[in-house]
C-alpha cells in the first residue's frame, strides 16, 4: 500500500507546547498550561541518545518550534551529531523572515513541513484563528523554496472547515510548486476535542472527497494519508505507488518520540497494534489491515455509532 518503512527510526523531538497560532484543530492545545518548554540541555541529551540508538533523521515539532530562541542552536547540534535529515514541522510564520530562514537552513535544516490549513486566507486564518497567518506561511514557503537542498512538504489537518473542496486545495498546492502533501485525520484530543462534534467530517463524506483526489494524486511526488481508517480508501488509490498511509503500525515502527509521549500506541504479543484513542469493532476483523490500522476514533464512535465502518468494511 505504498507504506515506507526504513530500518532506522525518525527521532521526533517535541520541544514544547507554546505556539503563536491558536488553531481550532490542534490536538495538544490544552497542554500549554500544563507543560513548560523543554530545556536546551534536555533536548540535546535526547538528540545524542537518539543518534547513538540508530536514528539518522530528526524532526523538531511542538507547539511551534520556531518561537524558541535556541531553535537554530538545536538544529546546529543535530547537524554536528551527524543526523542526515534534520526536519522541522511549523506553521511557517517565522520563515517569512529572510534572516531567520537563511540562518536556520545554513545551520543544517534540510526538510520543512508547513501546516497549511486552507487554500485561501479566509479558510486558513479562520482555522488558525490568527489573522495574517496565511500570508506569512505562503511567504515562508516561497523563502524556503529558494534553497534547492531543502525538502518542502505541506501537511493539512482535515476538518469540516476545509474538506469540501480538496481538489482545488490540492491544485493550489501544486500551483505554488510543492510536490509533497500529507492529509491528517482530525485527532479528538486537546483543543480539537472540545469542538470535535462541530469539526469532524462524517466518514461517508470523507470517502468521496479523499478518493476523489485520485484525479491529481499522480502529480505529487509523495501523497500521504495519516491516521485515516484503511477502509475509507478505494483499491485504486491504495495501489498508487506515490501514496503512503501512515497508520498505527507505521507510527510505532518508524517513529521514536521524545519530550512528550502519552504511550498512545501498544503492540501485543500477536503482532496487533492498538491506539489508545481508537477502537476496533467486531467487523474490523474481516479487514486484512485490522492488525495495523488501529480502527476508528472512540470519540467518533460515541457520536455516530459503527454503521459507517460496517458499511465500508463490507464493501472492501
PDB file of C-alpha atoms in Angstrom:
ATOM      1  CA  UNK A   1       0.000   0.000   0.000  1.00  0.00           C
ATOM      2  CA  UNK A   2       2.879   2.360  -0.515  1.00  0.00           C
ATOM      3  CA  UNK A   3       3.988   2.370   3.113  1.00  0.00           C
ATOM      4  CA  UNK A   4       7.671   3.119   3.558  1.00  0.00           C
ATOM      5  CA  UNK A   5       9.436   1.560   6.497  1.00  0.00           C
ATOM      6  CA  UNK A   6      13.134   2.312   6.811  1.00  0.00           C
ATOM      7  CA  UNK A   7      15.361   0.297   9.111  1.00  0.00           C
ATOM      8  CA  UNK A   8      16.206   3.382  11.140  1.00  0.00           C
ATOM      9  CA  UNK A   9      13.635   5.336  13.106  1.00  0.00           C
ATOM     10  CA  UNK A  10      12.937   9.018  12.894  1.00  0.00           C
ATOM     11  CA  UNK A  11      13.519  10.808  16.207  1.00  0.00           C
ATOM     12  CA  UNK A  12      10.503  13.033  16.854  1.00  0.00           C
ATOM     13  CA  UNK A  13      11.525  15.749  19.324  1.00  0.00           C
ATOM     14  CA  UNK A  14       8.712  17.720  20.914  1.00  0.00           C
ATOM     15  CA  UNK A  15      10.318  20.975  22.019  1.00  0.00           C
ATOM     16  CA  UNK A  16       7.345  22.405  23.924  1.00  0.00           C
ATOM     17  CA  UNK A  17       3.681  23.268  23.558  1.00  0.00           C
ATOM     18  CA  UNK A  18       3.751  27.053  23.102  1.00  0.00           C
ATOM     19  CA  UNK A  19       2.544  28.353  19.740  1.00  0.00           C
ATOM     20  CA  UNK A  20       1.974  31.721  18.100  1.00  0.00           C
ATOM     21  CA  UNK A  21      -1.157  30.412  16.348  1.00  0.00           C
ATOM     22  CA  UNK A  22      -4.384  29.333  18.015  1.00  0.00           C
ATOM     23  CA  UNK A  23      -5.597  26.556  15.711  1.00  0.00           C
ATOM     24  CA  UNK A  24      -9.040  25.202  16.451  1.00  0.00           C
ATOM     25  CA  UNK A  25      -7.962  21.771  15.129  1.00  0.00           C
ATOM     26  CA  UNK A  26      -4.919  21.476  17.409  1.00  0.00           C
ATOM     27  CA  UNK A  27      -4.806  18.185  19.312  1.00  0.00           C
ATOM     28  CA  UNK A  28      -2.422  19.442  22.016  1.00  0.00           C
ATOM     29  CA  UNK A  29      -3.708  22.969  22.618  1.00  0.00           C
ATOM     30  CA  UNK A  30      -4.691  22.218  26.201  1.00  0.00           C
ATOM     31  CA  UNK A  31      -1.159  21.094  27.094  1.00  0.00           C
ATOM     32  CA  UNK A  32       0.456  24.540  27.000  1.00  0.00           C
ATOM     33  CA  UNK A  33      -0.571  25.426  30.541  1.00  0.00           C
ATOM     34  CA  UNK A  34       0.435  22.028  31.931  1.00  0.00           C
ATOM     35  CA  UNK A  35       3.918  21.663  30.442  1.00  0.00           C
ATOM     36  CA  UNK A  36       6.841  24.074  30.261  1.00  0.00           C
ATOM     37  CA  UNK A  37       9.061  24.273  27.204  1.00  0.00           C
ATOM     38  CA  UNK A  38      11.822  21.719  27.466  1.00  0.00           C
ATOM     39  CA  UNK A  39      15.310  22.950  28.244  1.00  0.00           C
ATOM     40  CA  UNK A  40      18.096  23.089  25.689  1.00  0.00           C
ATOM     41  CA  UNK A  41      20.119  20.586  27.725  1.00  0.00           C
ATOM     42  CA  UNK A  42      17.263  18.076  27.900  1.00  0.00           C
ATOM     43  CA  UNK A  43      16.724  18.233  24.152  1.00  0.00           C
ATOM     44  CA  UNK A  44      20.415  17.879  23.330  1.00  0.00           C
ATOM     45  CA  UNK A  45      20.558  14.814  25.566  1.00  0.00           C
ATOM     46  CA  UNK A  46      17.713  13.312  23.547  1.00  0.00           C
ATOM     47  CA  UNK A  47      19.496  14.163  20.298  1.00  0.00           C
ATOM     48  CA  UNK A  48      22.666  12.407  21.433  1.00  0.00           C
ATOM     49  CA  UNK A  49      20.782   9.375  22.748  1.00  0.00           C
ATOM     50  CA  UNK A  50      18.684   9.102  19.595  1.00  0.00           C
ATOM     51  CA  UNK A  51      21.673   9.210  17.292  1.00  0.00           C
ATOM     52  CA  UNK A  52      23.510   6.663  19.405  1.00  0.00           C
ATOM     53  CA  UNK A  53      20.476   4.365  19.229  1.00  0.00           C
ATOM     54  CA  UNK A  54      20.371   4.402  15.435  1.00  0.00           C
ATOM     55  CA  UNK A  55      18.129   7.304  14.440  1.00  0.00           C
ATOM     56  CA  UNK A  56      19.554   9.023  11.371  1.00  0.00           C
ATOM     57  CA  UNK A  57      16.797  11.626  10.979  1.00  0.00           C
ATOM     58  CA  UNK A  58      15.272  14.026  13.465  1.00  0.00           C
ATOM     59  CA  UNK A  59      12.169  16.178  13.383  1.00  0.00           C
ATOM     60  CA  UNK A  60      11.580  19.113  15.715  1.00  0.00           C
ATOM     61  CA  UNK A  61       7.918  19.663  16.476  1.00  0.00           C
ATOM     62  CA  UNK A  62       5.701  21.362  19.028  1.00  0.00           C
ATOM     63  CA  UNK A  63       3.739  23.538  19.629  1.00  0.00           C
ATOM     64  CA  UNK A  64       5.705  25.795  17.348  1.00  0.00           C
ATOM     65  CA  UNK A  65       9.459  25.110  17.492  1.00  0.00           C
ATOM     66  CA  UNK A  66      10.466  28.290  15.668  1.00  0.00           C
ATOM     67  CA  UNK A  67       9.391  30.547  18.534  1.00  0.00           C
ATOM     68  CA  UNK A  68      12.176  29.101  20.690  1.00  0.00           C
ATOM     69  CA  UNK A  69      15.168  31.442  20.902  1.00  0.00           C
ATOM     70  CA  UNK A  70      17.511  28.443  20.718  1.00  0.00           C
ATOM     71  CA  UNK A  71      15.971  26.565  17.768  1.00  0.00           C
ATOM     72  CA  UNK A  72      18.879  27.409  15.450  1.00  0.00           C
ATOM     73  CA  UNK A  73      21.340  26.148  18.088  1.00  0.00           C
ATOM     74  CA  UNK A  74      19.335  22.915  18.341  1.00  0.00           C
ATOM     75  CA  UNK A  75      19.475  22.432  14.570  1.00  0.00           C
ATOM     76  CA  UNK A  76      23.228  23.001  14.687  1.00  0.00           C
ATOM     77  CA  UNK A  77      23.561  20.422  17.470  1.00  0.00           C
ATOM     78  CA  UNK A  78      21.698  17.858  15.352  1.00  0.00           C
ATOM     79  CA  UNK A  79      23.862  18.675  12.348  1.00  0.00           C
ATOM     80  CA  UNK A  80      27.083  18.386  14.356  1.00  0.00           C
ATOM     81  CA  UNK A  81      25.981  14.999  15.706  1.00  0.00           C
ATOM     82  CA  UNK A  82      25.590  13.689  12.167  1.00  0.00           C
ATOM     83  CA  UNK A  83      21.855  13.431  11.520  1.00  0.00           C
ATOM     84  CA  UNK A  84      21.320  13.101   7.769  1.00  0.00           C
ATOM     85  CA  UNK A  85      17.826  14.581   7.732  1.00  0.00           C
ATOM     86  CA  UNK A  86      17.037  17.499  10.025  1.00  0.00           C
ATOM     87  CA  UNK A  87      13.383  18.401   9.798  1.00  0.00           C
ATOM     88  CA  UNK A  88      11.020  20.884  11.372  1.00  0.00           C
ATOM     89  CA  UNK A  89       7.212  20.994  11.471  1.00  0.00           C
ATOM     90  CA  UNK A  90       5.965  24.550  11.549  1.00  0.00           C
ATOM     91  CA  UNK A  91       3.153  26.987  10.977  1.00  0.00           C
ATOM     92  CA  UNK A  92       5.657  28.764   8.739  1.00  0.00           C
ATOM     93  CA  UNK A  93       5.319  32.273  10.068  1.00  0.00           C
ATOM     94  CA  UNK A  94       8.947  32.722  11.174  1.00  0.00           C
ATOM     95  CA  UNK A  95      10.146  31.530   7.772  1.00  0.00           C
ATOM     96  CA  UNK A  96       8.577  34.673   6.315  1.00  0.00           C
ATOM     97  CA  UNK A  97      11.612  36.497   7.752  1.00  0.00           C
ATOM     98  CA  UNK A  98      14.558  36.193   5.368  1.00  0.00           C
ATOM     99  CA  UNK A  99      17.193  36.399   8.090  1.00  0.00           C
ATOM    100  CA  UNK A 100      15.715  33.578  10.164  1.00  0.00           C
ATOM    101  CA  UNK A 101      15.165  31.419   7.092  1.00  0.00           C
ATOM    102  CA  UNK A 102      18.750  31.862   5.889  1.00  0.00           C
ATOM    103  CA  UNK A 103      20.322  31.215   9.290  1.00  0.00           C
ATOM    104  CA  UNK A 104      18.417  28.041  10.153  1.00  0.00           C
ATOM    105  CA  UNK A 105      18.905  26.479   6.716  1.00  0.00           C
ATOM    106  CA  UNK A 106      22.595  27.324   6.591  1.00  0.00           C
ATOM    107  CA  UNK A 107      22.909  25.723  10.031  1.00  0.00           C
ATOM    108  CA  UNK A 108      21.709  22.372   8.685  1.00  0.00           C
ATOM    109  CA  UNK A 109      17.916  22.282   8.359  1.00  0.00           C
ATOM    110  CA  UNK A 110      17.101  20.366   5.172  1.00  0.00           C
ATOM    111  CA  UNK A 111      13.414  19.488   5.481  1.00  0.00           C
ATOM    112  CA  UNK A 112      10.434  21.685   6.395  1.00  0.00           C
ATOM    113  CA  UNK A 113       6.817  20.612   6.766  1.00  0.00           C
ATOM    114  CA  UNK A 114       4.428  23.557   6.648  1.00  0.00           C
ATOM    115  CA  UNK A 115       0.982  23.262   8.237  1.00  0.00           C
ATOM    116  CA  UNK A 116      -1.289  24.820   5.618  1.00  0.00           C
ATOM    117  CA  UNK A 117      -4.951  24.501   6.585  1.00  0.00           C
ATOM    118  CA  UNK A 118      -6.708  26.116   3.665  1.00  0.00           C
ATOM    119  CA  UNK A 119      -6.116  27.267   0.082  1.00  0.00           C
ATOM    120  CA  UNK A 120      -7.007  30.873   0.890  1.00  0.00           C
ATOM    121  CA  UNK A 121      -6.700  33.337   3.742  1.00  0.00           C
ATOM    122  CA  UNK A 122     -10.377  33.066   4.689  1.00  0.00           C
ATOM    123  CA  UNK A 123     -10.142  29.335   5.439  1.00  0.00           C
ATOM    124  CA  UNK A 124      -6.586  29.156   6.773  1.00  0.00           C
ATOM    125  CA  UNK A 125      -6.865  32.208   9.031  1.00  0.00           C
ATOM    126  CA  UNK A 126     -10.252  31.054  10.348  1.00  0.00           C
ATOM    127  CA  UNK A 127      -8.775  27.686  11.386  1.00  0.00           C
ATOM    128  CA  UNK A 128      -5.599  29.175  12.873  1.00  0.00           C
ATOM    129  CA  UNK A 129      -7.637  31.970  14.461  1.00  0.00           C
ATOM    130  CA  UNK A 130      -4.657  34.165  13.617  1.00  0.00           C
ATOM    131  CA  UNK A 131      -5.248  36.971  11.091  1.00  0.00           C
ATOM    132  CA  UNK A 132      -2.413  37.297   8.585  1.00  0.00           C
ATOM    133  CA  UNK A 133      -1.081  33.769   9.137  1.00  0.00           C
ATOM    134  CA  UNK A 134      -1.954  32.680   5.581  1.00  0.00           C
ATOM    135  CA  UNK A 135       0.126  35.438   4.013  1.00  0.00           C
ATOM    136  CA  UNK A 136       3.042  34.641   6.311  1.00  0.00           C
ATOM    137  CA  UNK A 137       3.042  30.896   5.642  1.00  0.00           C
ATOM    138  CA  UNK A 138       2.962  31.462   1.870  1.00  0.00           C
ATOM    139  CA  UNK A 139       5.896  33.858   2.137  1.00  0.00           C
ATOM    140  CA  UNK A 140       7.682  31.303   4.317  1.00  0.00           C
ATOM    141  CA  UNK A 141       7.152  28.536   1.770  1.00  0.00           C
ATOM    142  CA  UNK A 142       8.479  30.725  -1.040  1.00  0.00           C
ATOM    143  CA  UNK A 143      11.513  31.692   1.032  1.00  0.00           C
ATOM    144  CA  UNK A 144      12.415  28.069   1.764  1.00  0.00           C
ATOM    145  CA  UNK A 145      11.903  27.075  -1.866  1.00  0.00           C
ATOM    146  CA  UNK A 146      14.858  29.292  -2.785  1.00  0.00           C
ATOM    147  CA  UNK A 147      17.126  26.680  -1.172  1.00  0.00           C
ATOM    148  CA  UNK A 148      17.227  23.715  -3.543  1.00  0.00           C
ATOM    149  CA  UNK A 149      18.696  21.361  -0.931  1.00  0.00           C
ATOM    150  CA  UNK A 150      15.648  21.721   1.343  1.00  0.00           C
ATOM    151  CA  UNK A 151      12.766  19.256   1.037  1.00  0.00           C
ATOM    152  CA  UNK A 152       9.410  21.096   1.329  1.00  0.00           C
ATOM    153  CA  UNK A 153       6.217  19.384   2.486  1.00  0.00           C
ATOM    154  CA  UNK A 154       2.732  20.605   3.290  1.00  0.00           C
ATOM    155  CA  UNK A 155       0.532  18.949   5.906  1.00  0.00           C
ATOM    156  CA  UNK A 156      -3.181  19.610   6.338  1.00  0.00           C
ATOM    157  CA  UNK A 157      -5.476  18.566   9.173  1.00  0.00           C
ATOM    158  CA  UNK A 158      -8.834  17.708   7.610  1.00  0.00           C
ATOM    159  CA  UNK A 159     -11.955  19.079   9.255  1.00  0.00           C
ATOM    160  CA  UNK A 160     -15.409  20.292   8.338  1.00  0.00           C
ATOM    161  CA  UNK A 161     -13.872  23.713   7.706  1.00  0.00           C
ATOM    162  CA  UNK A 162     -11.669  22.658   4.775  1.00  0.00           C
ATOM    163  CA  UNK A 163     -12.686  19.253   3.403  1.00  0.00           C
ATOM    164  CA  UNK A 164     -15.337  20.494   0.980  1.00  0.00           C
ATOM    165  CA  UNK A 165     -13.093  21.281  -1.965  1.00  0.00           C
ATOM    166  CA  UNK A 166      -9.941  19.221  -1.549  1.00  0.00           C
ATOM    167  CA  UNK A 167      -9.357  19.033  -5.300  1.00  0.00           C
ATOM    168  CA  UNK A 168      -8.982  22.788  -5.585  1.00  0.00           C
ATOM    169  CA  UNK A 169      -6.881  22.774  -2.427  1.00  0.00           C
ATOM    170  CA  UNK A 170      -4.547  20.214  -3.978  1.00  0.00           C
ATOM    171  CA  UNK A 171      -4.328  22.151  -7.217  1.00  0.00           C
ATOM    172  CA  UNK A 172      -3.432  25.265  -5.243  1.00  0.00           C
ATOM    173  CA  UNK A 173      -0.588  23.410  -3.535  1.00  0.00           C
ATOM    174  CA  UNK A 174       0.691  22.218  -6.914  1.00  0.00           C
ATOM    175  CA  UNK A 175       0.450  25.774  -8.253  1.00  0.00           C
ATOM    176  CA  UNK A 176       2.887  27.058  -5.593  1.00  0.00           C
ATOM    177  CA  UNK A 177       5.397  24.387  -6.546  1.00  0.00           C
ATOM    178  CA  UNK A 178       5.034  21.930  -3.665  1.00  0.00           C
ATOM    179  CA  UNK A 179       5.017  18.249  -4.633  1.00  0.00           C
ATOM    180  CA  UNK A 180       4.560  16.581  -1.233  1.00  0.00           C
ATOM    181  CA  UNK A 181       1.196  16.802   0.516  1.00  0.00           C
ATOM    182  CA  UNK A 182       0.073  14.978   3.656  1.00  0.00           C
ATOM    183  CA  UNK A 183      -3.524  14.881   4.848  1.00  0.00           C
ATOM    184  CA  UNK A 184      -4.059  14.257   8.564  1.00  0.00           C
ATOM    185  CA  UNK A 185      -7.224  12.980  10.190  1.00  0.00           C
ATOM    186  CA  UNK A 186      -8.584  15.157  12.981  1.00  0.00           C
ATOM    187  CA  UNK A 187      -7.429  13.754  16.337  1.00  0.00           C
ATOM    188  CA  UNK A 188     -10.089  14.173  19.053  1.00  0.00           C
ATOM    189  CA  UNK A 189      -7.757  15.444  21.737  1.00  0.00           C
ATOM    190  CA  UNK A 190      -6.575  18.739  23.144  1.00  0.00           C
ATOM    191  CA  UNK A 191      -8.403  21.771  21.823  1.00  0.00           C
ATOM    192  CA  UNK A 192      -9.804  19.759  18.919  1.00  0.00           C
ATOM    193  CA  UNK A 193     -11.642  17.502  21.364  1.00  0.00           C
ATOM    194  CA  UNK A 194     -13.616  20.456  22.720  1.00  0.00           C
ATOM    195  CA  UNK A 195     -15.011  21.222  19.266  1.00  0.00           C
ATOM    196  CA  UNK A 196     -14.825  17.718  17.825  1.00  0.00           C
ATOM    197  CA  UNK A 197     -18.557  17.302  17.208  1.00  0.00           C
ATOM    198  CA  UNK A 198     -18.528  20.528  15.171  1.00  0.00           C
ATOM    199  CA  UNK A 199     -15.283  19.831  13.309  1.00  0.00           C
ATOM    200  CA  UNK A 200     -15.423  16.130  12.466  1.00  0.00           C
ATOM    201  CA  UNK A 201     -16.352  15.047   8.950  1.00  0.00           C
ATOM    202  CA  UNK A 202     -18.608  12.025   8.614  1.00  0.00           C
ATOM    203  CA  UNK A 203     -16.818   9.023   7.119  1.00  0.00           C
ATOM    204  CA  UNK A 204     -19.301   8.735   4.268  1.00  0.00           C
ATOM    205  CA  UNK A 205     -18.464  12.309   3.228  1.00  0.00           C
ATOM    206  CA  UNK A 206     -14.725  11.814   3.719  1.00  0.00           C
ATOM    207  CA  UNK A 207     -14.809   8.742   1.491  1.00  0.00           C
ATOM    208  CA  UNK A 208     -15.925  10.720  -1.547  1.00  0.00           C
ATOM    209  CA  UNK A 209     -13.553  13.618  -1.006  1.00  0.00           C
ATOM    210  CA  UNK A 210     -10.438  11.588  -0.214  1.00  0.00           C
ATOM    211  CA  UNK A 211     -10.875   9.135  -3.062  1.00  0.00           C
ATOM    212  CA  UNK A 212     -11.685  11.996  -5.421  1.00  0.00           C
ATOM    213  CA  UNK A 213      -8.089  13.136  -5.011  1.00  0.00           C
ATOM    214  CA  UNK A 214      -7.049  10.319  -7.360  1.00  0.00           C
ATOM    215  CA  UNK A 215      -7.543  12.897 -10.122  1.00  0.00           C
ATOM    216  CA  UNK A 216      -4.453  14.824  -9.044  1.00  0.00           C
ATOM    217  CA  UNK A 217      -2.524  12.409  -6.807  1.00  0.00           C
ATOM    218  CA  UNK A 218      -0.078  11.361  -9.531  1.00  0.00           C
ATOM    219  CA  UNK A 219       1.086  14.968  -9.886  1.00  0.00           C
ATOM    220  CA  UNK A 220       2.675  14.787  -6.430  1.00  0.00           C
ATOM    221  CA  UNK A 221       5.999  13.149  -5.685  1.00  0.00           C
ATOM    222  CA  UNK A 222       4.588  11.921  -2.393  1.00  0.00           C
ATOM    223  CA  UNK A 223       0.993  11.998  -1.271  1.00  0.00           C
ATOM    224  CA  UNK A 224       0.142  10.828   2.241  1.00  0.00           C
ATOM    225  CA  UNK A 225      -2.780   9.988   4.490  1.00  0.00           C
ATOM    226  CA  UNK A 226      -2.223   9.952   8.251  1.00  0.00           C
ATOM    227  CA  UNK A 227      -4.460   8.130  10.747  1.00  0.00           C
ATOM    228  CA  UNK A 228      -7.458   7.523   8.496  1.00  0.00           C
ATOM    229  CA  UNK A 229      -9.072   4.057   8.657  1.00  0.00           C
ATOM    230  CA  UNK A 230      -7.918   1.973   5.685  1.00  0.00           C
ATOM    231  CA  UNK A 231     -11.480   1.016   4.769  1.00  0.00           C
ATOM    232  CA  UNK A 232     -12.030   4.617   3.634  1.00  0.00           C
ATOM    233  CA  UNK A 233      -9.834   4.141   0.556  1.00  0.00           C
ATOM    234  CA  UNK A 234     -10.639   2.591  -2.795  1.00  0.00           C
ATOM    235  CA  UNK A 235      -8.408  -0.132  -4.288  1.00  0.00           C
ATOM    236  CA  UNK A 236      -7.376   2.369  -6.966  1.00  0.00           C
ATOM    237  CA  UNK A 237      -5.941   4.874  -4.531  1.00  0.00           C
ATOM    238  CA  UNK A 238      -4.373   2.144  -2.376  1.00  0.00           C
ATOM    239  CA  UNK A 239      -2.428   0.919  -5.400  1.00  0.00           C
ATOM    240  CA  UNK A 240      -0.796   4.258  -6.221  1.00  0.00           C
ATOM    241  CA  UNK A 241       2.959   3.927  -5.678  1.00  0.00           C
ATOM    242  CA  UNK A 242       3.489   7.545  -4.626  1.00  0.00           C
ATOM    243  CA  UNK A 243       0.798   7.364  -1.923  1.00  0.00           C
ATOM    244  CA  UNK A 244       1.747   6.470   1.645  1.00  0.00           C
ATOM    245  CA  UNK A 245      -0.535   5.520   4.504  1.00  0.00           C
ATOM    246  CA  UNK A 246       0.736   6.282   7.990  1.00  0.00           C
ATOM    247  CA  UNK A 247      -1.209   4.142  10.413  1.00  0.00           C
ATOM    248  CA  UNK A 248      -0.837   2.820  13.940  1.00  0.00           C
ATOM    249  CA  UNK A 249       1.735   0.194  12.940  1.00  0.00           C
ATOM    250  CA  UNK A 250       3.839   2.574  10.885  1.00  0.00           C
ATOM    251  CA  UNK A 251       3.890   5.170  13.652  1.00  0.00           C
ATOM    252  CA  UNK A 252       5.229   2.577  16.088  1.00  0.00           C
ATOM    253  CA  UNK A 253       7.698   1.049  13.636  1.00  0.00           C
ATOM    254  CA  UNK A 254       9.278   4.225  12.293  1.00  0.00           C
ATOM    255  CA  UNK A 255       8.959   6.948  14.946  1.00  0.00           C
ATOM    256  CA  UNK A 256      10.724   7.296  18.284  1.00  0.00           C
ATOM    257  CA  UNK A 257       9.025  10.161  20.120  1.00  0.00           C
ATOM    258  CA  UNK A 258      10.683  12.080  22.950  1.00  0.00           C
ATOM    259  CA  UNK A 259       9.729  15.100  25.021  1.00  0.00           C
ATOM    260  CA  UNK A 260       6.105  14.091  25.339  1.00  0.00           C
ATOM    261  CA  UNK A 261       4.953  10.532  24.832  1.00  0.00           C
ATOM    262  CA  UNK A 262       1.498   9.621  26.139  1.00  0.00           C
ATOM    263  CA  UNK A 263       2.126   5.925  25.310  1.00  0.00           C
ATOM    264  CA  UNK A 264      -0.587   6.071  22.719  1.00  0.00           C
ATOM    265  CA  UNK A 265       0.424   3.025  20.665  1.00  0.00           C
ATOM    266  CA  UNK A 266       0.712  -0.519  22.014  1.00  0.00           C
ATOM    267  CA  UNK A 267       1.714  -3.740  20.260  1.00  0.00           C
ATOM    268  CA  UNK A 268       0.568  -7.062  21.699  1.00  0.00           C
ATOM    269  CA  UNK A 269       2.321 -10.433  21.511  1.00  0.00           C
ATOM    270  CA  UNK A 270       0.215 -11.434  18.497  1.00  0.00           C
ATOM    271  CA  UNK A 271       1.543  -8.591  16.380  1.00  0.00           C
ATOM    272  CA  UNK A 272      -1.571  -6.429  16.608  1.00  0.00           C
ATOM    273  CA  UNK A 273      -1.206  -2.677  17.082  1.00  0.00           C
ATOM    274  CA  UNK A 274      -3.531  -0.672  19.301  1.00  0.00           C
ATOM    275  CA  UNK A 275      -4.041   3.088  19.532  1.00  0.00           C
ATOM    276  CA  UNK A 276      -5.441   4.183  22.903  1.00  0.00           C
ATOM    277  CA  UNK A 277      -7.548   6.813  21.102  1.00  0.00           C
ATOM    278  CA  UNK A 278      -9.084   4.202  18.777  1.00  0.00           C
ATOM    279  CA  UNK A 279     -11.078   1.024  18.874  1.00  0.00           C
ATOM    280  CA  UNK A 280     -11.640  -1.918  16.556  1.00  0.00           C
ATOM    281  CA  UNK A 281     -15.212  -3.145  16.351  1.00  0.00           C
ATOM    282  CA  UNK A 282     -16.041  -6.779  15.630  1.00  0.00           C
ATOM    283  CA  UNK A 283     -16.342  -6.361  11.867  1.00  0.00           C
ATOM    284  CA  UNK A 284     -12.838  -4.903  11.672  1.00  0.00           C
ATOM    285  CA  UNK A 285     -11.506  -8.446  11.968  1.00  0.00           C
ATOM    286  CA  UNK A 286     -12.785  -9.083   8.425  1.00  0.00           C
ATOM    287  CA  UNK A 287     -10.365  -6.459   7.084  1.00  0.00           C
ATOM    288  CA  UNK A 288      -6.895  -7.564   6.005  1.00  0.00           C
ATOM    289  CA  UNK A 289      -5.418  -4.446   7.624  1.00  0.00           C
ATOM    290  CA  UNK A 290      -7.065  -4.822  11.038  1.00  0.00           C
ATOM    291  CA  UNK A 291      -3.803  -5.648  12.849  1.00  0.00           C
ATOM    292  CA  UNK A 292      -2.104  -2.448  11.733  1.00  0.00           C
ATOM    293  CA  UNK A 293      -4.876   0.101  11.132  1.00  0.00           C
ATOM    294  CA  UNK A 294      -5.865   0.948  14.707  1.00  0.00           C
ATOM    295  CA  UNK A 295      -9.574   1.246  13.940  1.00  0.00           C
ATOM    296  CA  UNK A 296     -11.915   4.182  14.483  1.00  0.00           C
ATOM    297  CA  UNK A 297     -11.630   7.094  16.912  1.00  0.00           C
ATOM    298  CA  UNK A 298     -13.516   6.327  20.120  1.00  0.00           C
ATOM    299  CA  UNK A 299     -14.927   9.843  20.087  1.00  0.00           C
ATOM    300  CA  UNK A 300     -16.331   9.308  16.584  1.00  0.00           C
ATOM    301  CA  UNK A 301     -17.925   6.036  17.646  1.00  0.00           C
ATOM    302  CA  UNK A 302     -19.570   7.750  20.612  1.00  0.00           C
ATOM    303  CA  UNK A 303     -21.057  10.398  18.326  1.00  0.00           C
ATOM    304  CA  UNK A 304     -22.185   8.373  15.333  1.00  0.00           C
ATOM    305  CA  UNK A 305     -22.048   4.673  16.119  1.00  0.00           C
ATOM    306  CA  UNK A 306     -20.467   1.981  13.958  1.00  0.00           C
ATOM    307  CA  UNK A 307     -22.830   1.696  10.971  1.00  0.00           C
ATOM    308  CA  UNK A 308     -20.496   3.533   8.595  1.00  0.00           C
ATOM    309  CA  UNK A 309     -17.471   1.396   9.452  1.00  0.00           C
ATOM    310  CA  UNK A 310     -19.593  -1.722   8.937  1.00  0.00           C
ATOM    311  CA  UNK A 311     -20.590  -0.450   5.509  1.00  0.00           C
ATOM    312  CA  UNK A 312     -17.034   0.293   4.400  1.00  0.00           C
ATOM    313  CA  UNK A 313     -15.558  -2.958   5.671  1.00  0.00           C
ATOM    314  CA  UNK A 314     -18.290  -4.987   3.960  1.00  0.00           C
ATOM    315  CA  UNK A 315     -17.622  -3.178   0.691  1.00  0.00           C
ATOM    316  CA  UNK A 316     -13.890  -3.986   0.675  1.00  0.00           C
TER     317      UNK A 316
END
